[in-house]
Every structure is written in structure tokens, then in C-alpha cells.
Short mmCIF file of C-alpha atoms in Angstrom, two decimals:
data_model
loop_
_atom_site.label_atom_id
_atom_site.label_comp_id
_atom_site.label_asym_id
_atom_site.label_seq_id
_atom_site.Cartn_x
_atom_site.Cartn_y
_atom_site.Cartn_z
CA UNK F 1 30.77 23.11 -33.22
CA UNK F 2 31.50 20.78 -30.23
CA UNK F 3 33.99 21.68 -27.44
CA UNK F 4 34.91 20.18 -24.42
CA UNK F 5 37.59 21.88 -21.72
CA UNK F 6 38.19 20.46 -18.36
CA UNK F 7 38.83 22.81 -15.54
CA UNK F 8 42.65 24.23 -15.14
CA UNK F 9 44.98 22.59 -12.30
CA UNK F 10 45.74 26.05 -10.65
CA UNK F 11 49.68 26.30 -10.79
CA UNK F 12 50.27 22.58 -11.55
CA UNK F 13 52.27 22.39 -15.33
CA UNK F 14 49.67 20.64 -17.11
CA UNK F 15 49.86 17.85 -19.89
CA UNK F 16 47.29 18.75 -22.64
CA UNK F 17 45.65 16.21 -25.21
CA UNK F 18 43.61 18.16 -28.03
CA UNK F 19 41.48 15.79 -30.32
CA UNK F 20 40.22 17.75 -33.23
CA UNK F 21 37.43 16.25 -35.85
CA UNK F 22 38.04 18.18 -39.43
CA UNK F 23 36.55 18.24 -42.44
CA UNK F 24 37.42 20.11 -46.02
CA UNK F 25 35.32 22.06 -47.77
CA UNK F 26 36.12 20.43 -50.57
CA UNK F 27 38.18 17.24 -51.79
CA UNK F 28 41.61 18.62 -52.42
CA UNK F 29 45.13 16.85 -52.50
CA UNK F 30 47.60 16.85 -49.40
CA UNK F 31 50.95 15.65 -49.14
CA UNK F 32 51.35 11.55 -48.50
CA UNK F 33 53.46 12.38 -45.08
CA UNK F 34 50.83 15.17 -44.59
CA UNK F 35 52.47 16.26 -40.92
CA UNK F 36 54.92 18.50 -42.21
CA UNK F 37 51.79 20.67 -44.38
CA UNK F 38 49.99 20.70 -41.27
CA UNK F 39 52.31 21.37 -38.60
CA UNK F 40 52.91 24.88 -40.79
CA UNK F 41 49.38 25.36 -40.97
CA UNK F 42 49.47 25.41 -37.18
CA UNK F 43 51.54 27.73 -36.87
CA UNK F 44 50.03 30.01 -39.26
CA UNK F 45 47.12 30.13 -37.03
CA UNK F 46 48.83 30.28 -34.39
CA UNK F 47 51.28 33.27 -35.37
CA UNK F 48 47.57 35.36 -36.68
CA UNK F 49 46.55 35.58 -32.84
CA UNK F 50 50.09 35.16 -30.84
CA UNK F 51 53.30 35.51 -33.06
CA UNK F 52 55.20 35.06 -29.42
CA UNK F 53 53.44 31.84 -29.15
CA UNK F 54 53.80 30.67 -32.96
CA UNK F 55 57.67 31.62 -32.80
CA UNK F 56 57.93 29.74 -28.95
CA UNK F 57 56.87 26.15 -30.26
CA UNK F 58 58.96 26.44 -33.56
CA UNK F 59 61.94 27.60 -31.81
CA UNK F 60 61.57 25.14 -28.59
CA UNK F 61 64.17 22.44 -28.41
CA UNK F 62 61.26 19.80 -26.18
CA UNK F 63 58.81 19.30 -28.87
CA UNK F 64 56.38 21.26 -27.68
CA UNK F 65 52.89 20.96 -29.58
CA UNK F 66 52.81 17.34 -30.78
CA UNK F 67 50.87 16.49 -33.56
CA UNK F 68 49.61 13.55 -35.43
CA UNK F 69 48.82 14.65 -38.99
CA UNK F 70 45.32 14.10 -40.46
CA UNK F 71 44.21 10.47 -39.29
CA UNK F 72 41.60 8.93 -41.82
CA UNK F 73 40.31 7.44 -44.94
CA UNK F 74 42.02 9.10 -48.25
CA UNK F 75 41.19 8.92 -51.66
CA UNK F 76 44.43 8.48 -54.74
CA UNK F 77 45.82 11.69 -56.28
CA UNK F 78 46.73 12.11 -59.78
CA UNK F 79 49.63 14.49 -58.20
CA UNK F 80 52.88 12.66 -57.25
CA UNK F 81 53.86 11.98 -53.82
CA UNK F 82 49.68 13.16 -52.97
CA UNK F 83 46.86 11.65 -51.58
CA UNK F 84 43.38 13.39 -51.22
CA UNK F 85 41.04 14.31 -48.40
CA UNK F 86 37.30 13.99 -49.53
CA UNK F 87 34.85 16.54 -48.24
CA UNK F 88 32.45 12.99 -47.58
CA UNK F 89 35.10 12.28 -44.14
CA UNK F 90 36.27 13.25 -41.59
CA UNK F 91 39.58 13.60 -40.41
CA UNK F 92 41.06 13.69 -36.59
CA UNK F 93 44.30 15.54 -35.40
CA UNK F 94 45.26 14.66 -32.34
CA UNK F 95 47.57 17.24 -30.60
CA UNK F 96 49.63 16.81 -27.05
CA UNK F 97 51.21 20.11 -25.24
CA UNK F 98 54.07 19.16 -22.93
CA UNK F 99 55.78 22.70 -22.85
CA UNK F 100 55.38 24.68 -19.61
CA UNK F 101 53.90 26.93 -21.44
CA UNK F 102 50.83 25.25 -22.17
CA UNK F 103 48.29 27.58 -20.97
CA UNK F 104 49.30 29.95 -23.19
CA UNK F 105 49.66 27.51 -26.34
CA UNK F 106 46.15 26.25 -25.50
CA UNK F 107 44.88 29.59 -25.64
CA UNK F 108 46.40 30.21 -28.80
CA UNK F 109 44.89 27.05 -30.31
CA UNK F 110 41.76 28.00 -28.78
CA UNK F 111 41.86 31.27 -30.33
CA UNK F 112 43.05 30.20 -33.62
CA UNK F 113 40.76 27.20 -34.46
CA UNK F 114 37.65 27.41 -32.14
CA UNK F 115 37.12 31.20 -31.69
CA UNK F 116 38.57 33.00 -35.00
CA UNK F 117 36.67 31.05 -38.17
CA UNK F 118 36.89 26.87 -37.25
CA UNK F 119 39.24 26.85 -39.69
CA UNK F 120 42.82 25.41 -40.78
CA UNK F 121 44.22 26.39 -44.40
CA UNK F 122 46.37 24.26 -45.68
CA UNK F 123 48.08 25.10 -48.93
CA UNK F 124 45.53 23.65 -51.61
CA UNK F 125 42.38 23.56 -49.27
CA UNK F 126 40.44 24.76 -45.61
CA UNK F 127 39.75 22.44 -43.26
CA UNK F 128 36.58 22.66 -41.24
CA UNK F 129 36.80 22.32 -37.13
CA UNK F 130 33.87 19.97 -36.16
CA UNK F 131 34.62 19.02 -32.66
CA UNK F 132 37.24 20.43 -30.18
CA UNK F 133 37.98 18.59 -27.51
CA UNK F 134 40.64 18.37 -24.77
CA UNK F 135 42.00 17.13 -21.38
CA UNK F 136 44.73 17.88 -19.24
CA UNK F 137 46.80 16.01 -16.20
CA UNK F 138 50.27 16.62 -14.90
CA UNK F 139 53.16 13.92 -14.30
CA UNK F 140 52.39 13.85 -10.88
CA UNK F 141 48.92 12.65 -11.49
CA UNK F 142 50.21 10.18 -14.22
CA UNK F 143 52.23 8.41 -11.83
CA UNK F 144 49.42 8.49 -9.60
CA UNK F 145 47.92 6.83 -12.07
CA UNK F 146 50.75 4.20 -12.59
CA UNK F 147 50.23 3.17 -9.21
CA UNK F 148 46.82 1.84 -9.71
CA UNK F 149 48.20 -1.15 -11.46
CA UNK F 150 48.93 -4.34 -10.59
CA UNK F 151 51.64 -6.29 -13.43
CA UNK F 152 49.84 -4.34 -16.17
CA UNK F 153 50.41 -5.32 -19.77
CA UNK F 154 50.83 -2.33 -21.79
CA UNK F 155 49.48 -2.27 -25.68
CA UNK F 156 50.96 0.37 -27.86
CA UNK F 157 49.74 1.32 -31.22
CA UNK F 158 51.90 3.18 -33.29
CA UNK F 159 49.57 5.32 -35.55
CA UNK F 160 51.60 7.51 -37.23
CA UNK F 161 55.40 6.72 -38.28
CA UNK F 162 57.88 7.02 -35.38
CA UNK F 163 60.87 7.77 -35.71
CA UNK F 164 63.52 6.99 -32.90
CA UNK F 165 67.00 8.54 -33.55
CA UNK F 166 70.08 5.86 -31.92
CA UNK F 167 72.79 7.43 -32.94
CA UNK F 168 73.29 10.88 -35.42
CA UNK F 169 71.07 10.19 -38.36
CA UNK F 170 70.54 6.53 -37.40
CA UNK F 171 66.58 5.61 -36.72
CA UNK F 172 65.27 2.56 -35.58
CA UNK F 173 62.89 0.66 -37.53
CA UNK F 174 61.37 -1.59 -34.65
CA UNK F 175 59.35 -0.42 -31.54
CA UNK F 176 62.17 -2.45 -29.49
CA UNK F 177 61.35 -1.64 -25.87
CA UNK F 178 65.22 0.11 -25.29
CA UNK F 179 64.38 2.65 -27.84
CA UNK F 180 60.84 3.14 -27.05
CA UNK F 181 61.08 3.77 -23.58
CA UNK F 182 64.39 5.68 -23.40
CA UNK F 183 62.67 7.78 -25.76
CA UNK F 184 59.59 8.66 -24.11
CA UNK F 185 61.92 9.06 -20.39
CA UNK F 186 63.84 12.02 -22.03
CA UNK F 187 61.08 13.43 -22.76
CA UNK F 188 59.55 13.15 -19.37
CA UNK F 189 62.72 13.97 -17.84
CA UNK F 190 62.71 17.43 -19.46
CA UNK F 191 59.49 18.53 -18.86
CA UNK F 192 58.69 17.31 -15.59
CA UNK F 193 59.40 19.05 -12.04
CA UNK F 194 62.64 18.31 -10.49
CA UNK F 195 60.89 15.82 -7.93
CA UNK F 196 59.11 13.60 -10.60
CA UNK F 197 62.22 13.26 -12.66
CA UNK F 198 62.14 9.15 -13.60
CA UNK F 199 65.45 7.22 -13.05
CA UNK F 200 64.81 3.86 -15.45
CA UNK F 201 67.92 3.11 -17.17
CA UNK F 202 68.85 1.20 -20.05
CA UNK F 203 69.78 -2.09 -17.68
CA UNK F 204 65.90 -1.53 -16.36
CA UNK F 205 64.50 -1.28 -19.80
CA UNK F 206 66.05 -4.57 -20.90
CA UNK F 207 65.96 -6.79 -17.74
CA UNK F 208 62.15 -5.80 -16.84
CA UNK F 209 60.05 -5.48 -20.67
CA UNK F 210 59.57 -7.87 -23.13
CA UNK F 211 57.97 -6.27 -26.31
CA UNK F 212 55.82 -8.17 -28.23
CA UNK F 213 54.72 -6.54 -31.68
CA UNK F 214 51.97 -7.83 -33.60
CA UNK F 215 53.49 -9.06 -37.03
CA UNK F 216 50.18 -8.35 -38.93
CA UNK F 217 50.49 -4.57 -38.20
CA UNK F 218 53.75 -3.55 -38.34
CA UNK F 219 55.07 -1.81 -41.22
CA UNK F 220 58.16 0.63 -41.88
CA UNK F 221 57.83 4.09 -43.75
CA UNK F 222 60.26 6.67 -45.09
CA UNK F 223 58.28 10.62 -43.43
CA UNK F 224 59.01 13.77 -44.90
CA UNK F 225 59.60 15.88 -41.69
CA UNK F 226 61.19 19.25 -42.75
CA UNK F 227 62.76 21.11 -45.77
CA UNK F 228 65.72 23.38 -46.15
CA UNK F 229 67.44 25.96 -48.33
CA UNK F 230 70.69 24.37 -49.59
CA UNK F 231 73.54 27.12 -50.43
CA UNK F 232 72.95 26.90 -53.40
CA UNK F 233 69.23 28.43 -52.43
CA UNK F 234 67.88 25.31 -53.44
CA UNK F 235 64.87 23.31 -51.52
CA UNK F 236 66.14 20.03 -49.77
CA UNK F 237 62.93 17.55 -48.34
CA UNK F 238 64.32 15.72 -45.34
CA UNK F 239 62.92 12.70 -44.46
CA UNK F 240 63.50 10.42 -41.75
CA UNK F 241 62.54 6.46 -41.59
CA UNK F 242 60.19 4.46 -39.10
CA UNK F 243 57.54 1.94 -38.25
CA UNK F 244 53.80 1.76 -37.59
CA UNK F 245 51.85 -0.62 -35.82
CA UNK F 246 51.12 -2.29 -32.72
CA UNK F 247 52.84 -3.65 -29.93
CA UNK F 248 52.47 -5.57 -26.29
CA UNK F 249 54.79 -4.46 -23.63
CA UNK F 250 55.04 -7.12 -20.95
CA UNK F 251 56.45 -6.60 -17.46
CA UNK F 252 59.08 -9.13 -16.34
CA UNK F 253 59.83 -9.47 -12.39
CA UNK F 254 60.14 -5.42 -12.19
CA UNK F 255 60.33 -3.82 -8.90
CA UNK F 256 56.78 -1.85 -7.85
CA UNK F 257 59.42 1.68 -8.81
CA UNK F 258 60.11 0.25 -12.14
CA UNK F 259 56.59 -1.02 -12.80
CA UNK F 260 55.28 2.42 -11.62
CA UNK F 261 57.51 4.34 -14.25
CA UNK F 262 56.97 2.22 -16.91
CA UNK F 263 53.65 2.60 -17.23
CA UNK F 264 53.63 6.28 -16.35
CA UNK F 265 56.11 6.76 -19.55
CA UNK F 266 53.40 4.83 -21.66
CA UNK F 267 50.75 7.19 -20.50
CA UNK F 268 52.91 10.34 -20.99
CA UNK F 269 52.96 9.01 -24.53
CA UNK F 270 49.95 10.01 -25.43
CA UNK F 271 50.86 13.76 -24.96
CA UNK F 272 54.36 13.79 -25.66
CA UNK F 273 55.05 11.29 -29.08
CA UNK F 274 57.43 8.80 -29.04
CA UNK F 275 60.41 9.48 -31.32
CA UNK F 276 61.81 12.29 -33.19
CA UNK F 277 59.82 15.03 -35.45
CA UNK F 278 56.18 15.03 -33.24
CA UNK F 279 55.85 18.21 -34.29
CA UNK F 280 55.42 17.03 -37.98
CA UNK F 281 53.00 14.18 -37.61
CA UNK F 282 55.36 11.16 -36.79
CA UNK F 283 55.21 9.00 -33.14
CA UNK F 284 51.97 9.26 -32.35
CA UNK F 285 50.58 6.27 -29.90
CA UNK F 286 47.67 5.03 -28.48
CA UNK F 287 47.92 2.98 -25.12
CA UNK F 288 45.85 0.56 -23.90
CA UNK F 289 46.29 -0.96 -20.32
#
């Protein structure tokens, strides 16, 4: 099997990307909003070599293991609501760690899926780790980063569905640059250090970025992200509604500040998801500058 790991920051809170290639065994059926099945399955591997680990990302309010659900070619199911991985592909996962404890979760993963079998069970089949590989940065070097541009335009594709919560159970259903990017700056804002804390408001947002999505890809989905136990001890599937696809984010007469966070946000995307539920497969994004 292939792995890559870059060398550790000493004592800077890292930002970790983990790109996984899988394969099954064998073709078996998964569920159509296949996040939720594998998200579990994480953690299942997770809690057989760290239950403190396992029980810190499912109980952490900051989304802290993002994940993008198997990315790849599927075959039909003859089960409802199912599509099928084929043991002829490969399938990626993509996973991003903003928690500040990410050593230890990237231990645990290491543990779990590169040192302890290559393996992820999900309920009706194994998946086979190919290739682990990973990278790391911190905010700090992210706005570094930022910096190095000059009026960038920022291209966003929306891979998995992402789903942006407005208000209560509200979602939006366009990557509309307000939701986006207020999105992605909580985020930031609650897992950076005190000094890199962004301050891009809403007024920002709207004055300074003009999103431009690509008709021909968008598309709008309905995710299953979680289920409960009703009180009547019954099982409830939650779902929650948002869009795929890709979109340009230009910059409009914004200050070198604004220009500079902006563009740092997009970047953080990549580790963080956009939206609500990146735990379970939905908001993942690639960003091109």
C-alpha cells in the first residue's frame, strides 16, 4: 500500500487533508447518500484502537473529521434507495481534520486504516485501503498563502451535496457567495488561534464577490445525514437538502485584507467542508485559483 506523511509543524495546530484510494473486495450495495454508512464505519475503526478518540469527533460540536463519502463510478442496485460499488474501481475518500486535536485523530486513522488490516467494513462489504496519503498546514500558513495573490478568481467545485443551514431547518439550495463564505468563516473562526481570527462580514461578502456558477453543473439533492430513535423507539432518517456543482468566485474592488481572507476561507475549504453535516459526506469542495 502507498502512504505519504509530511513532517509535523512542532506545536503549530495543524490542518490535515487525508486522500484515501479504496477498493471492495467484492461488488456489494451501499446507501445512495453513502456518507452517513461511512462516517460510522469511521468511527468503528476508530473506537477499535482509541475509543477516547472515536467518542471526541462524534461528540465535538466543530466538525471535526470531515469526510466526503465514497467519490466514484457506481453501478444500479436492485435494493431501494442503493447503489453498488464494483470490486473493478476504485473509490476516493477524502478526509479534512480541523480539530486541535488532530495529531491524535491522525494517529488514530493511521492506526485504524494503514497499520491494523487496510481495511474499512461497511455494513454489507470491506473496503480495501490502496493509497494513504496526507498533508497538513495551519491558518497561519493559509493566509500566507492568500497573500501570494494578486485579484485571484476563485473556482469552487462542489463535489458532494452541501448543505448550508440560514435559519433553523432552512438550507440553501445555491452556492450564493453570503452563505458560502459566512459558512466556511465560522468555521475558521472556531478553530483558529485567537490572532488569525478573520473579521469579513456579511456587508464584505456582498459588496466584494460576485459568484458565478456554472449552469451545466449545478444540481440540488435531498442527503440522508443522520437517524434517530423516535419515542416511540422507532428509526427516523434525517435528511437535509443541497446543491452540487461548480462555481467562479470573482473579486470586486476588495481591499488587499478582504482579498487576503477570502481566499484563505476558500483554501480552508478544502479541510474544513462548507455547510452543515461534513462529517456525513456532504460540502465537500475542490478549489482552484
Amino acid at each position: 500500500m502507498s502512504q505519504t506523511t509530511p513532517t509535523p509543524t512542532t506545536g503549530t495546530h495543524r490542518l490535515r487533508r487525508i486522500t484515501l484510494t479504496v477498493r471492495p473486495t467484492e461488488t456489494f450495495p451501499v446507501p445512495i447518500s453513502d456518507g452517513y454508512s461511512v462516517y460510522s464505519a469511521l468511527l468503528a475503526a476508530l473506537n477499535d484502537v482509541d475509543a477516547a478518540v472515536s467518542e471526541h469527533i462524534h461528540d465535538s460540536p466543530l466538525g471535526s473529521l470531515h469526510s466526503s463519502g465514497l467519490l466514484g463510478v457506481f453501478g444500479n442496485s436492485n435494493r431501494d434507495y442503493h447503489k453498488t460499488v464494483r470490486s473493478d474501481r476504485s473509490y476516493e475518500l477524502s478526509l479534512g481534520i480541523v480539530d486541535s486535536r488532530d495529531d491524535d485523530i491522525f494517529q488514530s486513522l493511521v492506526s485504524a486504516l494503514v497499520l491494523d488490516g487496510n481495511e474499512l467494513e461497511l455494513t454489507n462489504g470491506t473496503l480495501h485501503v490502496e493509497i494513504f496519503e496526507s498533508e497538513n498546514t495551519s491558518h497561519e500558513a493559509l493566509l500566507a498563502q492568500a497573500s501570494e495573490y494578486d485579484n485571484p478568481s476563485i473556482e469552487m467545485e462542489f463535489r458532494t451535496p452541501t448543505c448550508i443551514e440560514e435559519a433553523g431547518d432552512v438550507t440553501t439550495m445555491f452556492p450564493h457567495r453570503r452563505a458560502v463564505f459566512q459558512s466556511l468563516c465560522g468555521k475558521w473562526n472556531r478553530t483558529a488561534p485567537d490572532e488569525h481570527e478573520l473579521a469579513i462580514d456579511d456587508e464584505d461578502v456582498l459588496a466584494h464577490i460576485i459568484e458565478k456558477p456554472d449552469a451545466r453543473a449545478y444540481d440540488t439533492h435531498s442527503v440522508l445525514v443522520n437517524r434517530i430513535r423516535t419515542e416511540d423507539d422507532e428509526s427516523r432518517a434525517i435528511f437535509r437538502q443541497g446543491f452540487t456543482g461548480r462555481c467562479e468566485y470573482a473579486l470586486k474592488d476588495a481591499s488587499e485584507s478582504v482579498q487576503n481572507a477570502v481566499v484563505a476561507l476558500a483554501l480552508f475549504g478544502e479541510y474544513s467542508g462548507v455547510g452543515s453535516a461534513v462529517a456525513r459526506g456532504c460540502g465537500n469542495v475542490q478549489v482552484n485559483l
